[in-house]
Coordinates of C-alpha atoms in Angstrom, one line a residue:
X697 CA -38.7 0.4 -26.4
X698 CA -38.4 4.1 -25.4
X699 CA -35.9 5.1 -28.3
X700 CA -38.7 3.6 -30.9
X701 CA -41.4 6.2 -29.1
X702 CA -39.3 9.0 -29.0
X703 CA -38.4 8.3 -32.8
X704 CA -42.1 8.0 -33.2
X705 CA -43.0 11.2 -31.7
X706 CA -40.0 13.0 -33.6
X707 CA -41.4 11.4 -36.9
X708 CA -45.2 12.7 -36.2
X709 CA -43.5 16.4 -34.8
X710 CA -41.7 16.5 -38.1
X711 CA -44.8 15.7 -40.7
X712 CA -46.9 18.0 -38.8
X713 CA -44.2 20.7 -38.8
X714 CA -43.8 19.7 -42.3
X715 CA -47.2 20.6 -43.3
X716 CA -47.2 23.7 -41.5
X717 CA -44.0 25.3 -42.5
X718 CA -45.5 27.8 -44.3
X719 CA -47.8 29.1 -41.4
X720 CA -46.5 31.7 -39.4
X721 CA -46.9 31.4 -35.3
X722 CA -48.1 34.3 -33.7
X723 CA -47.8 35.1 -29.9
X724 CA -49.0 38.4 -27.7
X725 CA -45.4 39.3 -27.9
X726 CA -44.9 38.8 -31.6
X727 CA -48.3 40.1 -32.9
X728 CA -48.0 43.1 -33.8
X729 CA -44.2 43.4 -34.7
X730 CA -44.3 40.6 -37.3
X731 CA -47.7 42.0 -38.9
X732 CA -45.9 45.4 -39.1
X733 CA -43.2 43.6 -41.5
X734 CA -45.7 41.9 -43.4
X735 CA -47.9 43.4 -46.3
X736 CA -51.0 41.2 -46.0
X737 CA -52.1 38.4 -43.7
X738 CA -54.7 36.3 -42.8
X739 CA -54.6 35.0 -39.2
X740 CA -56.4 32.1 -37.9
X741 CA -57.2 32.2 -34.2
X742 CA -57.5 28.6 -33.1
X743 CA -58.0 26.3 -30.0
X744 CA -55.6 23.1 -30.1
X745 CA -59.1 21.0 -29.4
X746 CA -61.2 22.1 -31.6
X747 CA -62.3 19.8 -34.0
X748 CA -63.2 22.4 -37.1
X749 CA -59.4 24.0 -36.3
X750 CA -58.5 20.5 -36.7
X751 CA -59.9 20.0 -40.1
X752 CA -59.0 23.5 -41.4
X753 CA -55.3 23.2 -40.9
X754 CA -54.3 21.2 -43.4
X755 CA -56.1 23.1 -45.9
X756 CA -54.8 26.2 -44.7
X757 CA -51.2 24.8 -44.5
X758 CA -51.7 23.8 -48.4
X759 CA -53.2 27.6 -49.3
X760 CA -50.1 29.2 -47.5
X761 CA -47.7 27.0 -49.8
X762 CA -49.8 28.1 -52.7
X763 CA -49.6 31.5 -51.7
X764 CA -45.8 31.6 -51.9
X765 CA -44.1 34.0 -54.4
X766 CA -47.8 35.8 -55.1
X767 CA -47.7 39.8 -56.0
X768 CA -48.4 41.2 -53.7
X769 CA -47.2 39.2 -50.6
X770 CA -49.9 37.4 -48.9
X771 CA -49.1 35.5 -45.6
X772 CA -51.1 32.9 -43.5
X773 CA -50.6 33.1 -39.5
X774 CA -52.1 31.4 -36.7
X775 CA -52.7 32.3 -33.1
X776 CA -53.2 29.7 -30.2
X777 CA -55.9 31.4 -28.1
X778 CA -55.5 28.7 -25.5
X779 CA -52.0 29.4 -24.7
X780 CA -49.4 31.9 -26.0
X781 CA -52.4 34.4 -27.5
X782 CA -54.8 34.9 -25.1
X783 CA -54.8 38.4 -25.2
X784 CA -54.3 39.3 -28.6
X785 CA -57.9 36.9 -29.0
X786 CA -59.5 38.8 -26.6
X787 CA -58.0 42.2 -28.3
X788 CA -60.0 41.3 -31.4
X789 CA -62.9 39.8 -29.5
X790 CA -62.5 36.0 -30.8
X791 CA -65.4 34.2 -29.0
X792 CA -65.3 30.6 -31.3
X793 CA -62.9 28.6 -33.0
X794 CA -61.4 28.8 -35.5
X795 CA -61.9 32.5 -36.4
X796 CA -59.8 34.3 -39.2
X797 CA -59.1 37.7 -39.8
X798 CA -57.6 39.9 -42.4
X799 CA -54.8 42.1 -41.7
X800 CA -52.9 45.1 -43.7
X801 CA -49.9 45.2 -41.5
X802 CA -50.8 45.6 -38.3
X803 CA -54.3 47.3 -39.0
X804 CA -57.4 45.0 -38.8
X805 CA -59.2 45.0 -42.2
X806 CA -61.7 42.7 -41.9
X807 CA -63.3 39.5 -40.9
X808 CA -62.3 36.6 -43.4
X809 CA -65.7 35.3 -44.8
X810 CA -64.6 33.2 -47.7
X811 CA -64.2 29.3 -48.5
X812 CA -62.6 26.7 -46.0
X813 CA -60.8 24.7 -48.5
X814 CA -57.2 25.3 -49.7
X815 CA -57.5 26.3 -53.3
X816 CA -60.6 29.0 -52.3
X817 CA -59.0 30.6 -49.5
X818 CA -55.5 31.2 -51.8
X819 CA -58.0 32.5 -54.6
X820 CA -59.9 34.4 -52.0
X821 CA -57.0 36.2 -50.4
X822 CA -55.6 37.2 -54.0
X823 CA -58.6 39.2 -54.4
X824 CA -58.8 40.6 -51.2
X825 CA -55.3 42.4 -51.4
X826 CA -54.6 42.6 -54.8
X827 CA -56.3 44.7 -57.7
X828 CA -59.7 43.3 -58.9
X829 CA -58.3 43.6 -62.4
X830 CA -54.3 42.8 -63.1
X831 CA -52.7 45.2 -65.8
X832 CA -51.1 43.7 -68.6
X833 CA -48.3 45.8 -69.9
X834 CA -46.8 43.2 -72.7
X835 CA -46.8 39.9 -74.0
X836 CA -44.6 38.2 -71.3
X837 CA -47.5 39.5 -68.7
X838 CA -50.2 38.1 -70.5
X839 CA -48.3 34.7 -70.5
X840 CA -47.5 34.6 -66.9
X841 CA -50.9 35.7 -66.2
X842 CA -52.4 32.9 -68.2
X843 CA -49.9 30.3 -66.5
X844 CA -52.6 29.2 -64.1
X845 CA -55.4 26.5 -63.7
X846 CA -57.8 28.7 -63.1
X847 CA -60.4 30.3 -66.1
X848 CA -59.1 34.1 -66.7
X849 CA -61.1 37.0 -68.0
X850 CA -58.8 39.6 -69.9
X851 CA -60.4 42.8 -71.3
X852 CA -58.5 44.3 -74.2
X853 CA -58.9 48.3 -74.3
X854 CA -57.8 50.9 -77.1
X855 CA -59.0 53.4 -74.2
X856 CA -58.9 52.9 -70.2
X857 CA -61.6 55.3 -70.0
X858 CA -63.8 53.9 -72.7
X859 CA -67.5 53.0 -71.6
X860 CA -66.7 49.0 -72.0
X861 CA -63.4 49.6 -70.1
X862 CA -65.4 51.1 -67.1
X863 CA -67.9 48.7 -67.1
X864 CA -65.5 45.6 -67.0
X865 CA -63.9 47.5 -63.9
X866 CA -67.1 47.4 -62.2
X867 CA -67.9 43.8 -63.1
X868 CA -64.4 42.9 -62.3
X869 CA -64.9 45.0 -58.5
X870 CA -68.1 42.6 -58.0
X871 CA -66.7 39.6 -59.2
X872 CA -63.1 39.4 -57.9
X873 CA -63.4 37.1 -55.4
X874 CA -64.5 34.3 -57.9
X875 CA -63.0 35.3 -60.9
X876 CA -59.4 36.1 -62.3
X877 CA -59.5 39.4 -64.1
X878 CA -56.9 41.3 -66.1
X879 CA -56.8 44.2 -68.8
X880 CA -54.5 45.7 -71.0
X881 CA -54.2 49.1 -73.2
X882 CA -50.9 47.7 -75.0
X883 CA -50.9 48.3 -78.7
X884 CA -48.4 45.8 -79.4
X885 CA -50.1 42.8 -77.2
X886 CA -53.6 43.7 -78.8
X887 CA -51.9 43.0 -82.2
X888 CA -50.3 40.0 -81.4
X889 CA -53.3 38.6 -79.6
X890 CA -55.6 40.0 -82.7
X891 CA -58.0 41.2 -80.0
X892 CA -59.1 45.4 -79.6
X893 CA -62.1 46.7 -77.7
X894 CA -63.3 43.5 -76.3
X895 CA -63.0 41.1 -73.3
X896 CA -62.0 37.5 -73.8
X897 CA -62.2 34.4 -71.5
X898 CA -59.5 31.9 -71.3
X899 CA -59.9 28.2 -70.3
X900 CA -56.4 27.1 -68.5
X901 CA -54.4 24.6 -70.5
X902 CA -55.6 22.2 -67.7
X903 CA -59.4 22.5 -69.1
X904 CA -59.2 22.4 -72.5
X905 CA -60.9 19.8 -74.8
X906 CA -61.7 19.3 -78.4
X907 CA -65.4 20.0 -77.8
X908 CA -65.4 23.4 -77.0
X909 CA -63.4 26.5 -77.7
X910 CA -60.4 27.4 -75.4
X911 CA -61.2 31.2 -75.8
X912 CA -64.6 32.9 -75.8
X913 CA -64.9 36.6 -77.2
X914 CA -67.6 38.7 -75.5
X915 CA -69.9 40.7 -78.0
X916 CA -73.2 42.5 -76.9
X917 CA -75.4 39.8 -78.3
X918 CA -74.2 37.8 -75.2
X919 CA -76.1 39.9 -72.7
X920 CA -74.2 41.9 -69.9
X921 CA -70.6 41.2 -69.2
X922 CA -71.4 39.5 -65.8
X923 CA -74.1 37.4 -67.5
X924 CA -71.3 36.6 -70.2
X925 CA -68.9 35.4 -67.6
X926 CA -71.3 33.2 -65.9
X927 CA -72.8 31.3 -68.8
X928 CA -69.5 30.6 -70.0
X929 CA -67.4 30.4 -67.1
X930 CA -67.7 26.8 -66.4
X931 CA -67.8 25.6 -69.9
X932 CA -69.8 22.3 -70.8
X933 CA -69.2 20.6 -67.6
X934 CA -67.7 22.8 -64.5
X935 CA -65.3 21.7 -61.8
X936 CA -67.8 21.9 -59.2
X937 CA -66.4 21.8 -55.5
X938 CA -68.0 22.6 -51.9
X939 CA -67.3 26.4 -52.3
X940 CA -69.0 26.9 -55.8
X941 CA -71.7 24.0 -55.5
X942 CA -74.2 26.9 -55.0
X943 CA -73.5 28.4 -58.4
X944 CA -74.8 25.3 -60.6
X945 CA -78.2 25.5 -61.3
X946 CA -80.9 22.9 -62.2
X947 CA -81.5 21.0 -64.3
X948 CA -78.0 19.7 -63.1
X949 CA -76.3 16.4 -64.2
X950 CA -73.0 15.7 -62.0
X951 CA -70.6 13.2 -62.7
X952 CA -69.0 11.6 -59.3
X953 CA -65.4 10.2 -59.6
X954 CA -62.2 10.7 -58.4
X955 CA -61.6 14.3 -59.4
X956 CA -58.3 15.1 -58.6
X957 CA -56.3 17.8 -60.7
X958 CA -53.2 17.9 -58.7
X959 CA -52.6 14.4 -58.3
X960 CA -54.2 12.9 -61.3
X961 CA -55.3 15.8 -63.9
X962 CA -54.9 13.1 -67.1
X963 CA -57.5 10.9 -65.2
X964 CA -59.8 13.3 -64.4
X965 CA -59.8 14.5 -67.7
X966 CA -59.9 11.1 -69.5
X967 CA -63.4 10.9 -67.9
X968 CA -64.3 14.5 -68.3
X969 CA -63.9 14.7 -71.7
X970 CA -66.3 11.7 -72.0
X971 CA -69.1 13.5 -70.7
X972 CA -68.4 16.7 -72.3
X973 CA -68.5 14.8 -75.8
X974 CA -72.2 13.4 -74.8
X975 CA -73.2 16.6 -72.6
X976 CA -72.4 18.8 -75.7
X977 CA -75.7 17.6 -77.5
X978 CA -77.8 18.5 -74.7
X979 CA -77.8 22.2 -74.2
X980 CA -80.7 22.8 -72.1
X981 CA -79.1 21.0 -69.1
X982 CA -76.5 21.9 -67.0
X983 CA -73.4 19.8 -66.6
X984 CA -70.6 19.3 -63.7
X985 CA -68.0 16.8 -62.3
X986 CA -67.6 16.5 -58.5
X987 CA -65.1 14.3 -56.3
X988 CA -66.9 11.6 -55.1
X989 CA -64.7 11.8 -51.7
X990 CA -65.4 15.7 -51.1
X991 CA -69.7 14.8 -51.8
X992 CA -69.9 11.5 -50.2
X993 CA -72.9 13.5 -48.5
X994 CA -75.0 14.0 -51.5
X995 CA -74.0 10.5 -52.8
X996 CA -75.8 9.5 -49.3
X997 CA -78.8 12.0 -50.3
X998 CA -79.5 9.6 -53.4
X999 CA -79.1 6.2 -51.4
X1000 CA -75.3 5.5 -52.3
X1001 CA -73.3 4.8 -49.4
X1002 CA -69.7 3.6 -51.7
X1003 CA -68.9 4.1 -55.1
X1004 CA -66.7 0.9 -56.5
X1005 CA -64.1 1.8 -59.2
X1006 CA -63.1 4.1 -61.4
X1007 CA -66.2 4.8 -63.4
X1008 CA -68.4 8.2 -62.5
X1009 CA -71.7 7.5 -61.0
X1010 CA -73.8 10.1 -62.4
X1011 CA -76.7 11.7 -60.2
X1012 CA -79.1 14.7 -61.6
X1013 CA -82.0 17.0 -60.2
X1014 CA -84.5 18.6 -62.3
X1015 CA -86.0 22.3 -62.6
X1016 CA -88.2 21.2 -59.4
X1017 CA -85.5 19.7 -57.6
X1018 CA -86.6 16.0 -57.9
X1019 CA -83.5 13.4 -57.7
X1020 CA -82.4 11.0 -60.5
X1021 CA -80.0 8.3 -60.3
X1022 CA -78.7 6.6 -63.3
X1023 CA -78.7 2.9 -62.3
X1024 CA -76.9 1.6 -65.4
X1025 CA -72.9 1.4 -65.3
X1026 CA -71.3 4.6 -66.7
X1027 CA -70.4 4.2 -70.5
X1028 CA -71.1 7.1 -73.2
X1029 CA -74.1 5.1 -74.6
X1030 CA -75.5 4.4 -71.2
X1031 CA -75.0 8.0 -70.3
X1032 CA -76.7 9.2 -73.4
X1033 CA -80.1 7.4 -73.0
X1034 CA -80.2 8.6 -69.5
X1035 CA -80.1 12.0 -70.6
X1036 CA -82.6 11.6 -73.2
X1037 CA -85.1 10.1 -70.6
X1038 CA -84.2 13.0 -68.1
X1039 CA -84.9 15.6 -70.5
X1040 CA -88.1 13.8 -71.8
X1041 CA -89.3 13.5 -68.0
X1042 CA -89.4 9.8 -68.5
X1043 CA -87.6 8.6 -65.4
X1044 CA -88.9 7.8 -61.9
X1045 CA -87.8 10.4 -59.2
X1046 CA -85.3 8.6 -56.8
X1047 CA -87.0 9.5 -52.9
X1048 CA -85.1 8.8 -49.9
X1049 CA -88.0 7.4 -47.4
X1050 CA -88.5 5.3 -44.7
X1051 CA -91.1 2.7 -44.7
X1052 CA -94.3 3.5 -44.5
X1053 CA -95.5 2.6 -40.8
X1054 CA -97.6 -0.5 -40.5
X1055 CA -99.6 1.0 -38.0
X1056 CA -100.2 5.1 -37.7
X1057 CA -103.1 5.3 -35.6
X1058 CA -101.2 7.6 -32.8
X1059 CA -102.4 10.7 -31.9
X1060 CA -99.2 12.5 -33.5
X1061 CA -99.1 11.0 -37.1
X1062 CA -95.8 9.8 -38.9
X1063 CA -95.0 11.0 -42.0
X1064 CA -92.4 9.8 -44.3
X1065 CA -91.3 10.9 -47.7
X1066 CA -93.6 8.2 -49.8
X1067 CA -96.8 8.8 -47.7
X1068 CA -96.4 12.7 -46.8
X1069 CA -99.0 13.6 -49.7
X1070 CA -101.4 11.3 -47.8
X1071 CA -100.4 12.3 -44.1
X1072 CA -100.1 15.9 -44.5
X1073 CA -101.1 17.5 -48.0
X1074 CA -104.5 15.8 -48.9
X1075 CA -105.6 15.1 -45.5
X1076 CA -108.3 17.7 -45.7
X1077 CA -106.9 19.2 -42.3
X1078 CA -105.0 22.0 -41.0
X1079 CA -101.6 20.4 -39.9
X1080 CA -99.1 21.3 -37.4
X1081 CA -95.8 19.4 -38.5
X1082 CA -92.2 18.5 -36.8
X1083 CA -89.2 18.2 -39.1
X1084 CA -86.8 16.5 -36.5
X1085 CA -83.4 14.2 -36.3
X1086 CA -83.3 11.6 -33.9
X1087 CA -80.2 12.5 -32.1
X1088 CA -81.6 16.2 -31.5
X1089 CA -81.4 17.1 -27.7
X1090 CA -84.0 19.8 -28.4
X1091 CA -86.0 17.5 -30.7
X1092 CA -86.1 14.8 -27.6
X1093 CA -87.1 17.5 -25.1
X1094 CA -90.4 18.3 -27.5
X1095 CA -91.5 14.8 -28.2
X1096 CA -93.6 14.3 -25.0
X1097 CA -94.7 18.1 -25.2
X1098 CA -95.6 17.1 -29.1
X1099 CA -97.6 13.7 -28.1
X1100 CA -99.6 15.4 -25.3
X1101 CA -100.7 18.2 -27.6
X1102 CA -101.8 15.3 -30.3
X1103 CA -103.9 13.8 -27.3
X1104 CA -105.9 17.2 -26.6
X1105 CA -106.4 17.8 -30.0
X1106 CA -107.3 14.0 -30.9
X1107 CA -110.9 15.2 -31.7
X1108 CA -110.0 18.2 -33.6
X1109 CA -110.1 18.7 -37.4
X1110 CA -106.2 19.5 -37.0
X1111 CA -103.4 16.8 -37.5
X1112 CA -100.2 16.6 -35.4
X1113 CA -97.5 15.2 -37.5
X1114 CA -93.9 14.4 -36.9
X1115 CA -91.2 13.7 -40.0
X1116 CA -87.7 12.4 -39.6
X1117 CA -85.7 14.7 -41.7
X1118 CA -82.5 12.9 -41.6
X1119 CA -84.1 9.3 -43.0
X1120 CA -86.6 11.0 -45.8
X1121 CA -86.2 13.7 -48.4
X1122 CA -87.7 17.0 -46.9
X1123 CA -90.6 17.6 -49.7
X1124 CA -91.4 21.3 -51.4
X1125 CA -92.0 23.8 -50.2
X1126 CA -90.6 23.0 -46.8
X1127 CA -87.2 24.1 -46.1
X1128 CA -85.5 22.7 -43.1
X1129 CA -81.9 24.1 -42.2
X1130 CA -82.2 22.9 -38.4
X1131 CA -83.9 20.8 -35.7
X1132 CA -86.7 20.7 -35.1
X1133 CA -88.4 23.0 -37.4
X1134 CA -92.0 23.2 -37.6
X1135 CA -94.6 24.3 -40.0
X1136 CA -98.1 24.9 -39.8
X1137 CA -100.0 24.3 -43.1
X1138 CA -103.8 25.3 -43.4
X1139 CA -105.9 22.9 -45.2
X1140 CA -106.6 25.2 -48.1
X1141 CA -103.0 26.7 -48.5
X1142 CA -100.7 23.2 -48.2
X1143 CA -98.5 24.9 -50.9
X1144 CA -97.8 27.7 -48.7
X1145 CA -96.9 26.5 -45.3
X1146 CA -96.0 28.9 -42.6
X1147 CA -93.0 28.7 -40.1
X1148 CA -93.9 28.1 -36.6
X1149 CA -92.0 30.2 -34.5
X1150 CA -93.7 30.4 -31.4
X1151 CA -92.9 28.9 -28.1
X1152 CA -92.5 25.1 -27.5
X1153 CA -94.6 24.4 -24.3
X1154 CA -98.3 22.8 -24.5
X1155 CA -100.0 26.0 -24.1
X1156 CA -97.9 28.0 -26.9
X1157 CA -99.1 25.5 -29.3
X1158 CA -102.7 25.3 -28.1
X1159 CA -103.1 29.2 -28.4
X1160 CA -101.3 29.5 -31.9
X1161 CA -103.6 26.2 -33.3
X1162 CA -106.5 28.0 -31.7
X1163 CA -106.0 31.3 -33.2
X1164 CA -105.0 30.1 -36.7
X1165 CA -107.2 27.3 -37.4
X1166 CA -109.0 27.6 -40.3
X1167 CA -112.3 26.4 -38.4
X1168 CA -112.8 27.4 -34.4
X1169 CA -111.9 24.4 -32.4
X1170 CA -114.4 22.4 -30.4
X1171 CA -112.5 22.2 -27.2
X1172 CA -111.2 25.7 -27.1
X1173 CA -111.9 29.3 -28.0
X1174 CA -109.7 31.3 -30.3
X1175 CA -107.6 32.7 -27.6
X1176 CA -106.8 29.0 -26.8
X1177 CA -109.1 28.8 -23.6
X1178 CA -110.7 25.6 -23.0
X1179 CA -114.7 25.3 -23.6
X1180 CA -117.1 24.5 -21.5
X1181 CA -119.0 21.6 -22.0
X1182 CA -122.5 22.9 -23.3
X1183 CA -124.2 20.4 -20.1
X1184 CA -122.3 22.6 -17.7
X1185 CA -123.6 25.9 -18.9
X1186 CA -126.8 27.7 -17.0

């Protein structure tokens, strides 16, 4: 039994070691000396028990492997703040895990504020340590630069100090963390490529297709250089990841399936090309493909718990951020029909909502997505609404206070409302990024609610409501002090 046990332990250790073989382990004794022999290092300060660290480690290891052989060299390292690296972690004021910092030799450069997945880490670090735009001296340099799975932007300039060249470098400095830039003044290279005093966007081989050009040449009619890049960078259907998801604007149509350009580029492009073939006829819409595994949380927001089979699931959001689901199984015909209806505004939006309560007679009203307009927007009252999560400790603490508040104001022209923001779509214009989040919506301006930032005791709420109520409360003056009953007055 014991030999098998030790063999299993050895196998696990070997797998972990193999995963992190390209990540340098640093200690208090080796930190400065090791960094001094390296040009550029990203250091992860971690704790072995930290869940976020455990999730980051495999991505960090992949990024380290991706950066092998980079010019200039980039090393990924780690420091255990609970054991051999305690002093180093204290020196650099590490207070949470994981904390990542960038070093040149042993000199601290900056905190790392980039992506947390492998490709994003590698791309971010390349932008940090290298020039914003790589100089290409000849044909072989261009060929090597374009030998990448990423989109590249290359400037071809007769003179390095021309106004176009200067603007290009300014843009490269602004966008270097997201886009690969290179430039050349080589006459032979410009002659070979057929470009001079212009800028060209190159699509990598893996993303090339017959529905859009492999290269796009800039001209001034396309706006400024930054606008040109932003408009053309993703093509007809971009590869949407967790790190770049915010760059895709509504109206947006997303195809979710097994997107994997590392293990199955051919299969990934099989479906992407079908998306593009239909999407090219809808230039007013934006399109993307996304990994169904990486974006399961978005699928859940559209009421989809599991994606069966290989075919894409199509979800969309319009300019109002309303959600739409293509209910039919994917085919090019069903996809085209869905897009026509979506563009024409002929589809019913999907609304994530709990059932409308059968009994809503309590002093604290319950709003769900389906009855929000009735309970809040069109109730004709000033309204204090709490967006909560059932598991939130602060929300549980607030619940009895909110109940008492509802009772105190039961006869006032004010509604006290609660809304489970985990089980219902939060309506516009409310924005909820944490729990509990409270808003005050006066009866005459429900389209401009004000986030409540006051205290959370009963008196705090009463004082706030008494002050901000459209009409003075019956039971409290404007300062929140109880009004004396009229029959008690002398």
